[in-house]
Short mmCIF file of C-alpha atoms in Angstrom, two decimals:
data_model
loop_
_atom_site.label_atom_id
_atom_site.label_comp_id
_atom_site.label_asym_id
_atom_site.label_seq_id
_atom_site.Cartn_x
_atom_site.Cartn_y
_atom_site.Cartn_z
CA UNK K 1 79.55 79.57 91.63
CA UNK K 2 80.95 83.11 91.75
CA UNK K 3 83.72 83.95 89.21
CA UNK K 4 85.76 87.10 90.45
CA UNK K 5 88.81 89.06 88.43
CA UNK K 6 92.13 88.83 90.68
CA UNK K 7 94.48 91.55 89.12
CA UNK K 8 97.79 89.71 89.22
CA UNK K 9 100.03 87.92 86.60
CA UNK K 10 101.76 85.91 89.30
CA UNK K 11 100.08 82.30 88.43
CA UNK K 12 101.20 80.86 91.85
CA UNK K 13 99.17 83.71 93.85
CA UNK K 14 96.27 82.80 91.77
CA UNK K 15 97.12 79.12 91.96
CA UNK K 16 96.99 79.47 95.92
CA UNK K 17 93.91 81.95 96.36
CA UNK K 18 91.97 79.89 94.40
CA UNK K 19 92.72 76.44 96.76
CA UNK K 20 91.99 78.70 99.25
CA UNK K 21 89.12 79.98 98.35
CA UNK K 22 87.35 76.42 97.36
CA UNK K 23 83.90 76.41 96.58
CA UNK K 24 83.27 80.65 97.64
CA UNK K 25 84.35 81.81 93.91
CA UNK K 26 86.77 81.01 90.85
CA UNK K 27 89.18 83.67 90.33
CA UNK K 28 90.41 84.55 87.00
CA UNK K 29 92.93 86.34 86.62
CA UNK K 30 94.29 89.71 84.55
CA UNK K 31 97.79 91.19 84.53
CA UNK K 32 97.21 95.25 84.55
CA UNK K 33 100.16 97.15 85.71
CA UNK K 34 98.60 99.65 88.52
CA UNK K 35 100.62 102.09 89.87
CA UNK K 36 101.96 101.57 93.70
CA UNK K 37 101.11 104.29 95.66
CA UNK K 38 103.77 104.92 98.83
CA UNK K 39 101.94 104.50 102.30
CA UNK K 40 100.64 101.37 104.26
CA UNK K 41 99.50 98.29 102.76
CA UNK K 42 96.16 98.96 103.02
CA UNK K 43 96.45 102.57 101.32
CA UNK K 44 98.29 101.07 98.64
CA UNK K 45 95.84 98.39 98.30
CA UNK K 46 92.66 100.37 97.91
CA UNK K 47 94.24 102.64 95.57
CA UNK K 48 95.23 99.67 93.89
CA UNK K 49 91.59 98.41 93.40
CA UNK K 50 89.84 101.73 92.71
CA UNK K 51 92.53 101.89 89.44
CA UNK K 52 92.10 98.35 88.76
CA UNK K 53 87.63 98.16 88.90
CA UNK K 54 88.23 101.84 86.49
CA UNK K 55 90.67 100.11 84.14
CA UNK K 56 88.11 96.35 83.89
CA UNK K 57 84.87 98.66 84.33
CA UNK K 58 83.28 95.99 86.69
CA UNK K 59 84.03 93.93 89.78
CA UNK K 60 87.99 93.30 90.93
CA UNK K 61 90.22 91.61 93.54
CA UNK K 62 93.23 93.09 94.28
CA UNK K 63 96.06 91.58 96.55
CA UNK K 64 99.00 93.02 98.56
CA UNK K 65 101.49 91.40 100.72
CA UNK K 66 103.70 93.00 103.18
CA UNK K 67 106.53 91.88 105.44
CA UNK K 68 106.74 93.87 108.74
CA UNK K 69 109.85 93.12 111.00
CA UNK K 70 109.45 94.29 114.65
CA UNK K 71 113.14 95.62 115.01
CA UNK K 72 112.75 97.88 111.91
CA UNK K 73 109.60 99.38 112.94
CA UNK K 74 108.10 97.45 110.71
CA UNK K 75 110.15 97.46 107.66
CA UNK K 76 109.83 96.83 104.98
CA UNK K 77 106.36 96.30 105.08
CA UNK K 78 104.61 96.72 101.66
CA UNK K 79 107.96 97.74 100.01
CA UNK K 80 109.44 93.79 100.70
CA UNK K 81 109.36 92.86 97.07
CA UNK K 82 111.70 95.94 96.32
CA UNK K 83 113.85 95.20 99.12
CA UNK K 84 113.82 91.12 97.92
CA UNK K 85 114.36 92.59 94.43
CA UNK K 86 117.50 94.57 95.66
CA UNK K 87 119.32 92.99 98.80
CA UNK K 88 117.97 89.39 98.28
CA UNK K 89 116.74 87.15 101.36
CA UNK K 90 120.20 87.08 102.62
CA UNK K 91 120.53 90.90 103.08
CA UNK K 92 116.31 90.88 104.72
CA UNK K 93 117.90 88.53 107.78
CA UNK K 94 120.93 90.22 107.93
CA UNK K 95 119.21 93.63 108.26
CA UNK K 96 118.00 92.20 111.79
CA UNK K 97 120.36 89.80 112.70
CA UNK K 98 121.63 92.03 114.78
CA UNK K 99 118.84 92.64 116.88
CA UNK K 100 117.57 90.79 119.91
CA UNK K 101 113.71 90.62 118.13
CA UNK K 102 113.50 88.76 114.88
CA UNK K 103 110.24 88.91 115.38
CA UNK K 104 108.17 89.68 111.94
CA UNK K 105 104.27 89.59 110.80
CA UNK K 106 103.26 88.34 107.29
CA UNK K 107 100.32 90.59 106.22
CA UNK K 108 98.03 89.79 103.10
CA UNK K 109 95.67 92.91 102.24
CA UNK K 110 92.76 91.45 99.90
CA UNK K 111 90.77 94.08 97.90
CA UNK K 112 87.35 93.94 96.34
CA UNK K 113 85.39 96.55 94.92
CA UNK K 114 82.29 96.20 93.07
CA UNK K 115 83.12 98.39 89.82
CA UNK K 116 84.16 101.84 89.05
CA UNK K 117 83.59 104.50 92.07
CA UNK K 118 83.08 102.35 94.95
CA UNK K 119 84.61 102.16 97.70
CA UNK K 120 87.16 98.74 98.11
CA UNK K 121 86.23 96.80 100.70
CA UNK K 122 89.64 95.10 102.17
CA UNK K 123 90.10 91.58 103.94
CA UNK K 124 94.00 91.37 106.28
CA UNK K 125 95.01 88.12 107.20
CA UNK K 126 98.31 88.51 109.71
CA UNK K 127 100.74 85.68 110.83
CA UNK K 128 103.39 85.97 113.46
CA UNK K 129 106.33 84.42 113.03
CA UNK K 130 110.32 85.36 113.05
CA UNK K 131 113.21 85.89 110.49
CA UNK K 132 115.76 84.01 110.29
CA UNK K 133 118.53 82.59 107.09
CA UNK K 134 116.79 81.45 104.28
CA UNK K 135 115.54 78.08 103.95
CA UNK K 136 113.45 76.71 101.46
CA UNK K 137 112.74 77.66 98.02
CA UNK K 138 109.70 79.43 97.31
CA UNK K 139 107.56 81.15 94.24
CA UNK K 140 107.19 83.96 96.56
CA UNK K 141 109.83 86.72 97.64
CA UNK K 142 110.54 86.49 101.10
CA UNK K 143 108.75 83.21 102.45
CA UNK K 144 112.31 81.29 102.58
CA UNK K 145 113.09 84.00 105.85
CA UNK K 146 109.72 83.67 107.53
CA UNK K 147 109.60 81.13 109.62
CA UNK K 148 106.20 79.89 111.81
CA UNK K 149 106.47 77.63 114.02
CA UNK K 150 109.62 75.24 113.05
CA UNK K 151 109.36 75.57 109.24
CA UNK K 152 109.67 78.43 107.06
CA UNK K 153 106.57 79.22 104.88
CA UNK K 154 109.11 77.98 101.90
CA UNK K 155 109.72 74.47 103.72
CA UNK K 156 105.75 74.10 104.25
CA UNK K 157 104.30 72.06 101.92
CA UNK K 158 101.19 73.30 100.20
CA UNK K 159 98.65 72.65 102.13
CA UNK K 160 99.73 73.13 105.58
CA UNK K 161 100.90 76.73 104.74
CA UNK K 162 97.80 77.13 102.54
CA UNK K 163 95.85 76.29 105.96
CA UNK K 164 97.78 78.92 107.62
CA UNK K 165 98.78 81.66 106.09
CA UNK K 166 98.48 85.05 106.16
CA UNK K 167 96.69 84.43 102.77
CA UNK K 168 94.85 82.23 104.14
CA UNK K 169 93.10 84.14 106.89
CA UNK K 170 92.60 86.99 104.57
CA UNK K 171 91.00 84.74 101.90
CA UNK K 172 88.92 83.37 105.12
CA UNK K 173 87.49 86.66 105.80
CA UNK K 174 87.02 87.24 101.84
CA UNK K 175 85.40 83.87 101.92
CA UNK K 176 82.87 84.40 104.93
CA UNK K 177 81.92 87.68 103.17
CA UNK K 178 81.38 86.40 99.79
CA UNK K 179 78.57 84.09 101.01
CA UNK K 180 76.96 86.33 103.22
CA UNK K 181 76.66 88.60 100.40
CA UNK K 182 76.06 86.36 97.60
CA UNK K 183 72.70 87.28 96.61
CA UNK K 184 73.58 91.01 96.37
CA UNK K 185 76.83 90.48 94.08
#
């Protein structure tokens, strides 16, 4: 079986890739502090990677989540965690409460590069869903705002959101390209 580096110390993204993941690869993990460029998700993601595959000198995974709400023009996006960090999930929904569309997309930007100099190949998974006041508790940010479908991601349990998730469907398309390209990694 494949054993990849995921740069993260958050054990519960690691935790959940992994379950994800199954039988593709193993993911160990690494806690480097990489700088965060500003600009999308997926600039700030391949940036990430190059600095992370120069800093391990081999193979990486990188991972970036964003939080884009339709009336904000899809705000925060990859700056959520700061906004969390600051105004809480309480202030999020009551930045758009206001507004007609609560709409919102959950984006997960998955990086892999091969080793130092090449280029990061990146994996999105999206899912649509709406904000509204917190519910749940969660190891991650924002998900108690999120809602899809009648739950928040927070309320889900485990293995319905990890069947679901915008994590998921990026891991899917990580997974799918893992074993069409096992023999050359």
């Amino acid at each position: 079986m494949l054993t990849l580096t995921l740069v993260s110390g958050n054990r519960h993204k690691i935790s959940e890739l992994n379950a994800i993941l199954g039988s593709s690869a193993i993911l160990n993990s690494i806690d480097l502090d990489l700088p965060e460029i500003q600009g999308s998700v997926e600039e700030i993601t391949r940036e990430k990677c190059r600095v992370a595959a120069e800093k391990i000198s081999g193979p990486v995974l990188v991972e970036d989540s964003a939080l884009e709400m339709h009336a904000l023009n899809r705000m925060p996006g990859p700056y959520v965690k700061a906004f969390v960090d600051s105004v809480g999930n309480e202030g999020l929904y009551k930045m758009v409460a206001a507004f007609e569309d609560k709409t919102a997309e959950a984006v997960c930007t998955i990086g892999y590069s091969s080793g130092p100099g090449a280029e990061p190949i990146l994996f999105q998974g999206r899912l649509l869903g709406k904000i509204v006041p917190p519910r749940g508790i969660s190891s991650f940010g924002w998900e108690p705002i999120f809602e899809h479908g009648e739950e928040t991601l927070a309320e889900m349990d485990v293995e319905k959101k990890n069947g679901l998730s915008h994590r998921f469907h990026a891991a899917q398309k990580l997974s799918e390209w893992l074993k069409q390209n096992k023999r050359t990694l």
